[in-house]
Coordinates of C-alpha atoms in Angstrom, one line a residue:
M1 CA 121.6 89.5 108.0
G2 CA 125.6 89.7 108.0
N3 CA 127.6 90.3 112.1
V4 CA 130.6 92.7 110.6
F5 CA 131.3 92.7 114.9
S6 CA 132.0 88.8 114.9
S7 CA 135.3 89.2 115.5
V8 CA 134.6 92.2 118.4
S9 CA 134.6 91.0 120.4
P10 CA 131.4 93.9 123.5
P11 CA 133.1 96.3 125.4
Q12 CA 133.3 96.3 129.3
N13 CA 129.6 97.5 130.9
I14 CA 130.1 101.6 130.8
S15 CA 126.8 101.8 133.8
G16 CA 129.6 101.2 136.8
T17 CA 131.2 99.3 138.4
I18 CA 128.0 97.8 140.5
D19 CA 125.1 96.5 137.8
W20 CA 122.4 94.5 139.9
V21 CA 120.2 95.9 138.0
S22 CA 121.1 97.5 134.6
K23 CA 120.0 101.1 134.6
S24 CA 116.9 102.4 133.1
L25 CA 117.1 102.7 129.1
F26 CA 115.1 106.7 130.2
K27 CA 118.8 107.2 132.2
C28 CA 120.3 105.7 129.4
K29 CA 122.9 107.7 126.6
A30 CA 124.1 107.4 123.8
G31 CA 127.0 105.1 124.4
D32 CA 124.3 102.7 127.0
L33 CA 122.5 102.6 123.4
I34 CA 125.5 101.3 121.9
Q35 CA 125.8 98.8 124.7
L36 CA 123.1 97.5 124.8
M37 CA 123.6 96.8 121.0
Y38 CA 126.2 94.2 122.1
K39 CA 123.8 92.6 124.7
Y40 CA 121.1 92.2 122.6
N41 CA 123.1 91.1 119.8
Y42 CA 122.3 93.3 117.9
F43 CA 124.8 93.8 114.7
D44 CA 124.0 93.7 110.9
N45 CA 125.6 96.0 108.1
S46 CA 123.9 99.2 108.8
S47 CA 125.8 99.2 112.9
P48 CA 128.4 101.7 111.8
K49 CA 126.7 104.3 110.6
L50 CA 123.8 103.6 112.9
R51 CA 126.3 104.0 116.2
E52 CA 128.2 107.0 114.9
G53 CA 124.7 108.6 114.1
L54 CA 124.3 107.7 117.9
I55 CA 126.9 109.8 119.3
I56 CA 126.8 112.8 117.2
N57 CA 123.8 113.3 118.0
Q58 CA 123.6 112.7 121.7
I59 CA 120.4 110.6 121.1
S60 CA 119.8 109.2 124.7
G61 CA 116.6 106.6 126.6
S62 CA 114.8 110.1 126.9
Y63 CA 113.5 109.9 123.0
F64 CA 112.2 106.7 123.1
S65 CA 110.0 107.7 126.6
D66 CA 106.4 107.3 125.1
L67 CA 107.2 105.0 124.0
A68 CA 107.8 102.7 126.8
T69 CA 105.0 105.1 128.3
L70 CA 102.6 103.0 126.3
I71 CA 104.4 99.9 126.2
A72 CA 104.9 99.4 129.9
K73 CA 100.0 100.9 129.6
E74 CA 100.1 98.2 126.8
E75 CA 98.1 100.2 124.3
Q76 CA 99.2 98.3 121.5
D77 CA 97.8 100.7 119.3
N78 CA 98.8 103.3 119.5
V79 CA 102.0 102.3 120.3
R80 CA 102.3 100.7 116.4
K81 CA 101.9 104.3 115.9
E82 CA 104.4 105.1 118.4
R83 CA 107.2 102.8 116.3
N84 CA 106.5 103.9 112.6
H85 CA 106.5 107.8 113.4
L86 CA 110.3 106.8 115.5
I87 CA 111.1 105.0 112.9
K88 CA 110.6 107.2 110.2
Q89 CA 112.1 110.3 112.9
L90 CA 115.6 108.4 113.9
A91 CA 115.6 107.4 110.0
N92 CA 115.7 110.7 109.7
D93 CA 117.6 112.4 112.1
L94 CA 120.0 109.5 111.8
N95 CA 120.3 109.4 108.1
V96 CA 120.1 106.0 108.2
E97 CA 117.7 103.9 106.1
I98 CA 113.6 103.2 107.6
G99 CA 114.5 99.4 107.5
H100 CA 117.6 99.2 110.2
C101 CA 115.2 101.8 112.1
D102 CA 112.5 99.6 112.8
S103 CA 114.6 96.8 114.0
F104 CA 117.2 98.8 116.0
I105 CA 113.5 100.5 117.7
R106 CA 112.4 96.8 117.7
M107 CA 115.7 94.6 118.7
V108 CA 117.3 96.8 121.0
I109 CA 115.1 99.7 122.1
E110 CA 111.9 97.6 123.4
K111 CA 113.5 94.4 123.9
K112 CA 115.0 97.1 126.9
I113 CA 111.9 99.0 127.7
K114 CA 110.4 95.2 128.2
E115 CA 113.3 94.3 130.4
D116 CA 113.2 97.0 132.7
I117 CA 109.4 96.9 133.4
E118 CA 110.2 92.8 133.9
N119 CA 113.1 93.9 136.0
S120 CA 110.6 96.5 138.1
K121 CA 108.1 93.6 138.9
K122 CA 110.4 91.6 140.6
F123 CA 110.8 94.2 142.6
V124 CA 107.9 95.7 143.6
T125 CA 105.3 92.3 142.9
D126 CA 107.1 89.7 144.3
N127 CA 109.1 90.4 147.1
R128 CA 106.1 93.0 148.5
N129 CA 103.4 91.9 148.7
V130 CA 100.5 92.8 151.0
T131 CA 98.9 91.3 154.3
N132 CA 96.4 93.0 156.0
Q133 CA 97.9 92.3 159.5
Q134 CA 101.1 94.8 158.5
K135 CA 98.7 97.7 157.7
N136 CA 97.9 98.1 161.2
N137 CA 101.8 99.6 162.1
D138 CA 102.6 101.2 164.7
D139 CA 105.6 103.2 163.4
S140 CA 103.4 106.3 161.2
V141 CA 104.5 107.8 158.9
E142 CA 105.9 104.2 157.5
S143 CA 102.6 101.7 158.0
N144 CA 101.3 105.3 156.6
V145 CA 98.4 104.8 160.0
Y146 CA 97.6 109.0 160.7
N147 CA 94.3 109.9 163.5
G148 CA 93.4 106.3 163.8
E149 CA 92.1 106.5 159.6
E150 CA 94.8 104.5 157.1
E151 CA 95.6 105.8 154.3
Q152 CA 95.3 104.3 150.7
Q153 CA 98.4 101.7 151.1
P154 CA 100.8 100.5 148.8
T155 CA 99.9 97.5 146.2
S156 CA 103.2 95.8 147.8
R157 CA 104.3 94.1 151.2
N158 CA 107.0 95.6 153.1
T159 CA 109.0 93.5 154.9
F160 CA 110.2 96.5 156.9
M161 CA 106.7 96.2 157.7
T162 CA 105.9 93.4 159.1
M163 CA 109.2 93.8 161.3
Q164 CA 108.3 97.5 162.8
Q165 CA 105.2 96.5 164.5
Q166 CA 107.0 93.1 165.9
Y167 CA 109.6 95.6 167.0
Y168 CA 106.9 97.2 168.3
Q169 CA 105.3 95.4 170.3
N170 CA 108.5 93.3 171.7
I171 CA 109.8 96.6 173.5
T172 CA 108.2 97.8 176.7
G173 CA 108.4 100.4 177.0
S174 CA 137.9 121.3 178.1
S175 CA 141.2 119.3 178.6
A176 CA 141.5 117.1 176.5
M177 CA 145.3 115.4 176.2
P178 CA 147.6 116.6 173.2
N179 CA 146.8 114.0 169.1
N180 CA 143.9 113.3 170.7
P181 CA 141.3 113.0 167.9
N182 CA 138.4 115.1 168.8
F183 CA 136.2 113.7 168.0
D184 CA 133.2 115.8 169.8
S185 CA 134.2 119.2 167.8
I186 CA 131.2 121.7 168.2
T187 CA 133.5 124.0 165.5
N188 CA 133.1 120.4 162.4
T189 CA 130.5 120.1 164.0
I190 CA 127.8 121.6 164.7
N191 CA 125.7 123.1 161.0
T192 CA 123.8 125.8 161.7
N193 CA 122.4 125.2 158.6
T194 CA 119.8 121.8 159.8
G195 CA 119.1 122.6 164.1
V196 CA 119.3 125.3 166.8
S197 CA 121.5 125.3 169.4
S198 CA 119.9 124.5 173.0
T199 CA 119.4 127.9 173.5
T200 CA 117.4 129.0 170.8
A201 CA 113.8 128.8 170.0
P202 CA 113.0 125.9 168.0
S203 CA 112.8 126.4 164.1
G204 CA 109.6 128.5 163.2
S205 CA 109.2 129.3 166.5
T206 CA 108.7 133.3 168.1
N207 CA 109.7 135.1 171.0
T208 CA 106.5 135.6 172.5
L209 CA 104.3 133.1 172.5
S210 CA 101.0 134.7 171.9
T211 CA 101.7 133.6 168.6
A212 CA 102.5 130.5 168.6
P213 CA 99.8 128.2 167.7
T214 CA 97.0 126.8 169.7
S215 CA 96.3 123.1 170.0
L216 CA 93.4 121.0 169.8
N217 CA 91.9 124.3 171.3
Q218 CA 93.6 124.8 174.5
Q219 CA 95.1 128.3 174.8
F220 CA 97.3 129.7 177.5
S221 CA 98.0 133.2 179.6
T222 CA 100.4 133.8 180.7
T223 CA 103.3 136.7 181.1
F224 CA 105.6 134.7 180.2
D225 CA 107.9 136.2 177.4
I226 CA 111.3 133.7 176.1
S227 CA 112.8 136.6 174.9
K228 CA 113.1 137.9 177.7
P229 CA 115.6 136.4 181.3
F230 CA 114.3 136.2 184.9
A231 CA 114.8 138.6 186.9
D232 CA 117.6 138.2 189.8
N233 CA 115.3 137.7 191.7
L234 CA 113.5 134.6 190.4
L235 CA 116.5 132.9 190.3
S236 CA 117.6 130.1 192.8
P237 CA 121.3 130.0 194.3
W238 CA 122.2 126.5 192.1
E239 CA 120.6 128.7 188.8
K240 CA 123.0 131.5 189.1
Q241 CA 125.5 129.1 190.1
G242 CA 125.0 127.9 187.0
I243 CA 124.3 130.5 185.2
Q244 CA 127.4 131.8 185.3
K245 CA 129.4 129.2 184.4
V246 CA 127.4 128.7 181.0
I247 CA 129.2 132.3 180.9
E248 CA 132.2 130.9 181.6
K249 CA 131.7 128.8 179.1
L250 CA 130.3 131.1 176.4
N251 CA 133.1 133.0 177.4
L252 CA 135.7 130.5 176.9
W253 CA 133.5 128.6 173.6
E254 CA 133.8 132.9 171.8
S255 CA 137.9 132.8 172.3
N256 CA 138.6 129.9 170.7
L257 CA 135.3 130.8 167.3
K258 CA 137.5 133.6 166.7
K259 CA 140.4 130.9 166.4
V260 CA 138.3 129.7 162.9
N261 CA 137.0 133.8 162.8
K262 CA 133.7 132.4 163.9
T263 CA 131.0 134.9 166.3
L264 CA 129.2 133.1 169.1
K265 CA 126.1 134.6 166.6
D266 CA 126.7 132.0 164.1
Y267 CA 125.1 129.4 166.4
G268 CA 122.5 131.3 167.1
I269 CA 123.7 133.4 169.8
T270 CA 123.4 137.2 170.5
D271 CA 123.2 137.5 174.6
K272 CA 125.0 135.2 176.8
N273 CA 122.8 135.5 180.2
L274 CA 119.4 134.8 178.5
D275 CA 121.1 131.7 176.3
A276 CA 122.5 130.6 179.9
Q277 CA 118.7 130.8 180.9
N278 CA 117.7 128.4 179.1
S279 CA 120.3 125.8 179.5
I280 CA 120.6 126.1 182.9
C281 CA 116.4 127.0 184.2
K282 CA 114.5 123.4 184.3
D283 CA 111.6 125.1 183.6
R284 CA 112.5 127.5 180.5
F285 CA 115.1 124.7 179.3
K286 CA 112.2 121.9 178.9
Y287 CA 109.3 124.5 177.2
L288 CA 112.0 126.1 175.2
N289 CA 112.3 123.1 173.8
F290 CA 109.9 120.6 173.8
G291 CA 106.9 123.1 174.8
L292 CA 106.7 125.4 171.8
G293 CA 108.3 121.7 169.9
I294 CA 105.1 120.0 170.6
L295 CA 102.5 123.1 169.5
K296 CA 105.5 124.6 166.9
T297 CA 105.8 120.4 164.7
K298 CA 104.6 119.9 161.3
D299 CA 101.6 117.9 161.2
V300 CA 100.7 118.7 164.7
K301 CA 97.1 116.6 164.1
K302 CA 99.5 113.8 163.2
K303 CA 101.7 114.2 166.0
R304 CA 98.9 115.2 169.1
T305 CA 96.4 112.4 168.0
L306 CA 94.1 111.0 171.6
L307 CA 93.1 108.1 168.8
A308 CA 96.5 106.1 168.3
E309 CA 98.0 105.3 171.4
A310 CA 101.1 107.7 172.3
Y311 CA 104.9 106.9 171.8
L312 CA 108.5 107.7 170.9
P313 CA 111.0 107.1 169.3
V314 CA 115.0 107.0 171.1
K315 CA 117.5 106.9 167.9
L316 CA 121.0 106.0 169.4
I317 CA 123.2 108.6 166.2
I318 CA 126.7 106.3 165.9
S319 CA 128.9 109.6 163.1
E320 CA 132.7 109.6 162.1
L321 CA 135.3 112.3 163.2
P322 CA 135.4 114.7 160.7
G323 CA 138.7 115.7 159.7
N324 CA 141.3 113.5 157.7
E325 CA 143.7 110.6 157.2
F326 CA 145.9 111.2 159.3
I327 CA 142.5 112.1 161.7
Q328 CA 141.4 108.9 160.9
T329 CA 144.3 106.6 161.6
L330 CA 144.7 108.9 165.1
R331 CA 141.4 107.0 165.5
K332 CA 142.4 103.8 165.1
I333 CA 145.1 103.7 167.4
Y334 CA 143.5 105.3 170.2
S335 CA 140.6 102.9 170.2
T336 CA 143.7 100.6 171.4
V337 CA 143.9 103.2 174.9
L338 CA 140.2 103.1 175.4
T339 CA 139.2 99.6 176.0
T340 CA 136.1 101.5 178.5
S341 CA 134.4 103.4 175.3
V342 CA 131.6 101.5 173.5
Y343 CA 131.8 103.1 170.7
G344 CA 135.4 103.0 169.8
V345 CA 136.2 106.9 169.0
F346 CA 133.0 108.4 167.5
H347 CA 130.9 110.9 168.3
T348 CA 128.2 109.0 169.6
S349 CA 124.2 111.9 169.4
L350 CA 120.7 110.6 170.6
L351 CA 117.6 110.9 168.4
I352 CA 114.1 111.1 170.4
G353 CA 111.1 111.8 168.6
E354 CA 112.4 114.6 166.8
W355 CA 114.7 116.6 169.1
K356 CA 118.9 115.8 168.3
F357 CA 120.7 116.3 171.4
D358 CA 125.0 116.2 171.9
W359 CA 127.5 116.6 173.9
Y360 CA 130.1 118.7 172.8
D361 CA 134.0 119.8 173.3
N362 CA 132.5 123.5 174.6
S363 CA 131.2 122.1 177.5
L364 CA 127.6 122.5 176.3
V365 CA 124.6 120.3 175.6
S366 CA 123.2 121.0 172.0
V367 CA 119.7 120.7 171.4
K368 CA 118.5 120.6 167.4
F369 CA 114.5 120.4 166.7
G370 CA 113.7 118.6 162.9
G371 CA 111.2 121.2 161.7
N372 CA 112.1 120.8 158.1
G373 CA 114.6 117.7 159.0
V374 CA 118.0 117.6 160.8
Y375 CA 121.1 115.9 159.8
S376 CA 125.1 115.0 159.8
N377 CA 127.4 115.4 158.1
S378 CA 129.0 112.2 158.3
P379 CA 126.5 109.0 160.3
I380 CA 127.3 105.1 160.7
A381 CA 124.6 104.0 161.9
V382 CA 121.3 105.4 163.1
I383 CA 119.5 102.8 165.9
D384 CA 116.4 102.4 166.9
V385 CA 117.3 102.4 171.0
G386 CA 113.7 101.5 172.7
V387 CA 110.1 103.2 172.5
I388 CA 108.4 105.1 175.0
Y389 CA 104.3 104.4 175.3
G390 CA 102.2 106.5 176.6
K391 CA 101.1 110.2 177.4
E392 CA 102.8 110.7 181.7
S393 CA 106.0 108.2 180.9
I394 CA 106.8 111.5 177.4
S395 CA 105.9 114.1 179.8
E396 CA 108.1 112.4 182.3
A397 CA 110.9 111.0 180.5
F398 CA 111.1 115.2 179.1
T399 CA 111.9 116.1 182.6
K400 CA 114.9 113.1 182.5
I401 CA 115.9 114.6 179.6
T402 CA 115.7 117.7 181.4
D403 CA 117.5 117.5 183.9
V404 CA 120.7 116.2 182.6
C405 CA 121.7 118.7 179.7
C406 CA 121.3 121.3 182.2
N407 CA 122.9 119.1 184.4
F408 CA 125.4 119.2 182.5
N409 CA 125.5 121.9 181.2
A410 CA 126.3 122.9 184.8
L411 CA 128.1 121.0 186.3
R412 CA 130.3 118.9 184.2
N413 CA 133.4 119.7 182.0
Y414 CA 134.1 118.3 178.5
D415 CA 137.7 115.7 178.7
N416 CA 137.7 113.9 175.5
T417 CA 138.5 110.9 176.8
Q418 CA 136.8 110.9 181.2
L419 CA 133.1 112.9 180.1
N420 CA 132.3 113.4 176.3
C421 CA 129.8 112.7 174.4
Q422 CA 129.5 108.9 174.7
H423 CA 129.1 110.0 178.3
F424 CA 126.3 112.3 178.5
V425 CA 124.3 109.4 175.9
N426 CA 124.3 106.8 178.2
E427 CA 123.0 108.5 181.1
I428 CA 120.1 110.1 179.1
L429 CA 119.4 106.5 178.3
N430 CA 120.1 105.6 181.4
S431 CA 117.8 108.1 182.6
L432 CA 115.3 106.9 181.2
S433 CA 115.7 102.2 181.3
L434 CA 117.2 102.3 177.6
T435 CA 120.0 100.5 176.9
K436 CA 121.5 100.6 173.8
P437 CA 120.9 96.6 171.8
L438 CA 122.7 94.0 172.8
E439 CA 121.6 91.0 170.3
A440 CA 123.9 89.8 168.6
P441 CA 124.5 91.9 165.4
F442 CA 124.5 94.6 167.6
D443 CA 127.1 93.4 170.3
R444 CA 129.4 92.7 166.9
Y445 CA 129.5 95.5 165.2
F446 CA 129.8 97.6 168.4
T447 CA 133.4 95.2 169.5
D448 CA 134.2 96.8 165.4
L449 CA 133.8 99.9 166.6
S450 CA 135.6 99.8 169.6
K451 CA 138.5 98.3 167.9
G452 CA 137.9 101.6 165.8
E453 CA 135.9 100.1 162.6
N454 CA 134.3 102.9 160.8
K455 CA 132.1 101.2 158.0
R456 CA 129.1 99.5 158.0
K457 CA 130.5 96.7 158.0
Y458 CA 127.6 93.9 157.4
Y459 CA 128.4 89.6 158.2
F460 CA 127.1 86.4 156.8
T461 CA 125.5 84.3 159.8
K462 CA 125.8 80.7 159.2
S463 CA 121.9 81.0 158.3
L464 CA 121.9 83.1 155.9
Q465 CA 125.0 81.3 153.9
K466 CA 122.5 78.1 154.2
K467 CA 119.5 80.1 152.4
I468 CA 121.9 81.1 149.9
V469 CA 123.1 77.2 149.2
E470 CA 119.8 75.6 149.2
N471 CA 118.1 78.7 147.3
T472 CA 120.7 79.1 144.3
E473 CA 118.1 79.5 141.3
I474 CA 116.8 82.6 144.0
A475 CA 120.5 83.5 144.5
K476 CA 121.6 83.1 141.8
D477 CA 118.4 85.6 139.6
D478 CA 120.0 88.2 137.8
R479 CA 119.3 91.1 140.5
F480 CA 121.6 89.1 142.7
A481 CA 124.4 88.7 141.3
H482 CA 126.6 91.1 142.2
F483 CA 126.4 89.8 146.2
Y484 CA 126.3 86.1 145.3
K485 CA 129.5 86.8 143.6
L486 CA 131.0 88.6 146.0
K487 CA 132.3 85.5 147.8
S488 CA 132.3 81.5 146.4
F489 CA 129.8 79.4 148.4
K490 CA 129.9 75.9 149.2
F491 CA 127.7 73.8 148.5
D492 CA 128.5 70.7 150.3
S493 CA 125.5 69.8 152.5
N494 CA 128.0 68.8 155.1
Y495 CA 129.5 72.2 155.2
F496 CA 126.9 73.1 157.3
N497 CA 126.5 70.8 159.8
E498 CA 127.0 71.7 163.3
N499 CA 130.2 69.9 164.1
N500 CA 132.2 71.0 160.7
T501 CA 134.5 74.0 161.9
D502 CA 135.2 74.5 158.6
Y503 CA 133.2 78.1 158.3
K504 CA 134.1 80.3 156.3
E505 CA 133.4 83.9 156.9
I506 CA 131.9 86.5 154.9
S507 CA 130.9 89.8 155.5
I508 CA 130.1 93.1 153.3
D509 CA 130.8 97.0 153.5
F510 CA 128.1 99.2 151.9
N511 CA 128.6 102.0 150.4
S512 CA 125.6 103.7 149.1
R513 CA 122.4 103.7 150.4
K514 CA 120.9 101.3 147.3
E515 CA 123.5 99.1 148.1
V516 CA 121.6 97.9 151.7
D517 CA 118.2 98.1 149.9
I518 CA 119.2 96.2 147.2
F519 CA 121.0 93.9 149.9
C520 CA 118.3 93.8 152.0
F521 CA 115.9 92.7 148.7
W522 CA 117.9 89.5 148.4
L523 CA 117.2 88.2 152.1
D524 CA 114.4 89.1 151.6
A525 CA 113.9 86.9 148.7
L526 CA 115.5 84.6 150.4
K527 CA 113.4 84.0 153.5
Y528 CA 115.7 85.2 155.3
F529 CA 114.2 87.3 158.0
E530 CA 111.6 85.3 158.8
L531 CA 114.1 82.9 160.8
P532 CA 115.8 83.8 164.1
E533 CA 119.0 85.6 163.1
G534 CA 117.5 87.2 160.5
K535 CA 114.9 89.8 162.5
Q536 CA 117.8 90.5 164.3
D537 CA 120.4 91.5 161.6
F538 CA 117.3 93.4 160.3
W539 CA 117.5 96.0 162.4
L540 CA 121.9 96.8 162.1
L541 CA 120.6 97.0 157.9
K542 CA 118.4 99.4 158.8
A543 CA 120.5 101.3 161.5
F544 CA 122.7 101.2 158.4
D545 CA 120.0 102.3 156.1
R546 CA 118.9 105.3 158.0
S547 CA 122.8 106.5 158.4
F548 CA 121.9 107.2 154.2
V549 CA 119.3 108.5 155.3
F550 CA 120.2 111.3 158.7
K551 CA 123.7 112.0 155.9
N552 CA 123.1 116.0 155.0
N553 CA 122.7 117.7 151.5
N554 CA 126.0 117.3 150.6
N555 CA 126.0 113.7 150.7
I556 CA 122.3 113.2 148.6
D557 CA 124.0 111.0 146.7
H558 CA 125.0 108.7 149.0
A559 CA 121.5 108.3 150.5
I560 CA 119.4 108.1 147.7
G561 CA 117.4 105.1 147.3
F562 CA 117.5 102.0 145.0
E563 CA 115.4 103.3 142.1
V564 CA 112.8 100.9 139.6
V565 CA 111.6 101.4 136.5
D566 CA 108.1 103.2 136.1
F567 CA 107.3 104.7 132.1
S568 CA 103.8 105.3 133.8
E569 CA 105.7 107.8 135.7
P570 CA 107.4 111.8 133.9
T571 CA 110.9 110.7 135.3
G572 CA 111.1 107.5 134.3
T573 CA 111.4 105.6 137.4
K574 CA 110.0 105.4 140.7
D575 CA 111.5 104.9 144.6
C576 CA 111.5 101.9 145.6
A577 CA 113.6 101.4 149.0
F578 CA 113.6 98.8 151.4
F579 CA 112.9 100.3 154.2
A580 CA 110.0 102.3 153.9
S581 CA 106.2 101.5 153.5
N582 CA 106.2 102.1 149.4
G583 CA 109.3 103.0 148.5
K584 CA 109.4 106.5 148.8
F585 CA 113.0 108.0 149.4
E586 CA 110.3 110.1 151.7
D587 CA 109.1 107.6 153.5
N588 CA 110.7 107.6 156.7
S589 CA 111.1 108.7 160.2
I590 CA 114.6 110.4 159.8
R591 CA 112.6 112.4 157.3
R592 CA 109.6 112.7 158.5
F593 CA 109.7 112.5 162.2
V594 CA 106.4 110.4 164.0
Y595 CA 106.0 110.0 167.0
N596 CA 102.5 110.6 169.0
V597 CA 102.0 113.0 172.5
Q598 CA 98.2 113.6 172.3
D599 CA 97.1 116.5 173.9
L600 CA 99.9 116.5 176.1
V601 CA 101.1 119.7 177.3
I602 CA 104.3 121.2 179.1
E603 CA 103.1 124.8 180.2
P604 CA 105.9 127.5 180.7
P605 CA 107.2 129.0 182.9
K606 CA 104.9 130.9 185.6
R607 CA 108.4 133.1 188.8

């Protein structure tokens, strides 16, 4: 057949600037199908009419979905029947000869289907091989182990599961300055739809304990009613002073909220005295936030099982400043002044189990309970800090956290430089004998933060560059061509000689979870995560991944991970997130909180 387009250059790839793995057939529109004709060198005399018909009739990849499913299932007889059906249907729809439709389907559509399937197999099979040892990971959701009973494992390994296992085994354990960028603004930061304030019952709870569900057949008999404040004669002098202080803070906050047409009610506060008692009285605070939280959490049986060790993960959240470009510029300017700030001019908070703790410029601690998930508008890293093991240790941790929070509510006034969210976070971590990660990649990351750098930046180690040079066939695989072409790597073995000072620093910034996913698949294929440096880098990359997951629903597109083709699924694709045991978007400890407190009980106040 004659090539009537022999002198025409193929158009640029229309699927986007990042084309590591082409979009699946199911997501192809008419223009994409025309692009595939160029990709597979399909040109004949019918091409102009065929292209015109595809555009006019808006034929998309879903037109061939049944054929794709049958090819994936290797049902050859049914494939032939569906192909013949499609040839006739396409010829009729496009008014093109049957022979041309036959060749188009065989030489373009079926080739694309097989390519999609092959690309998916490379990720799901080659990179993620199941090992029995990895099935006992402590991170319950991400290893699919609950209550001592193992759920069905995926047919793919996850380097993530191995690294998680090693991690848990190795751990023991307002007077703001003018024009300062306020990185703890409660008005700009709190999303009242994503959690509750420190003085509001956990999502789904009621005002009286009588309707709270029992756990492990334990029931309480008490007259305590969380909807009513304590009588004045039941309060200590310290509590009375603290309650008065909180009420003053609420009054000032209320005044500031009026300026932006908001009220305390928007934040769940309807009774200032009650809210103040909940913020100051340690028995109320501990029971309201932790006691009721344990009772009301989803998947109670998975988080209160005696068949597994008690544990409580602790994560540090670094968030971007709210505001416009001017505010972002101010952040970098002030980062040069605030030399003592470990985290630069960024907001910090803690996620402990499913409780998120913040200290804002209203000088009040905010505690959001997970429930359906807690989110943040602009996190840039969610970092694993440590794990608290043992029921008694967890109980002590709740007490220590309560002490810090109530003391901040009663005694501390927010200051943008001298007493901000970072001081609050550090005080809680110190009380729990925890600290920020000290490994090399985190040290570099925190250094960048202190300079006002807000990007999720990863620096290629010398070991990684060496892996790339020594494994060029893998490094240059079509799946990872984007990363390989980012920088030019020298193919001189002397370049990696220890005495050679000619070493070029290479870095990459991540803008979506999909980018982190595919990059980690690349490193995993190079077996980089098996190296000491790779094991450290793994946790920084996971912190970036979790930050995308933690974004709220307004930024959900950035949180969606990598997908691979699976024509046996109704959607034609399936999730293939690197940092999850079976690749599903939901399978992570941010969307589904994982911890176990066994039969720990925090009893209501008794006064």
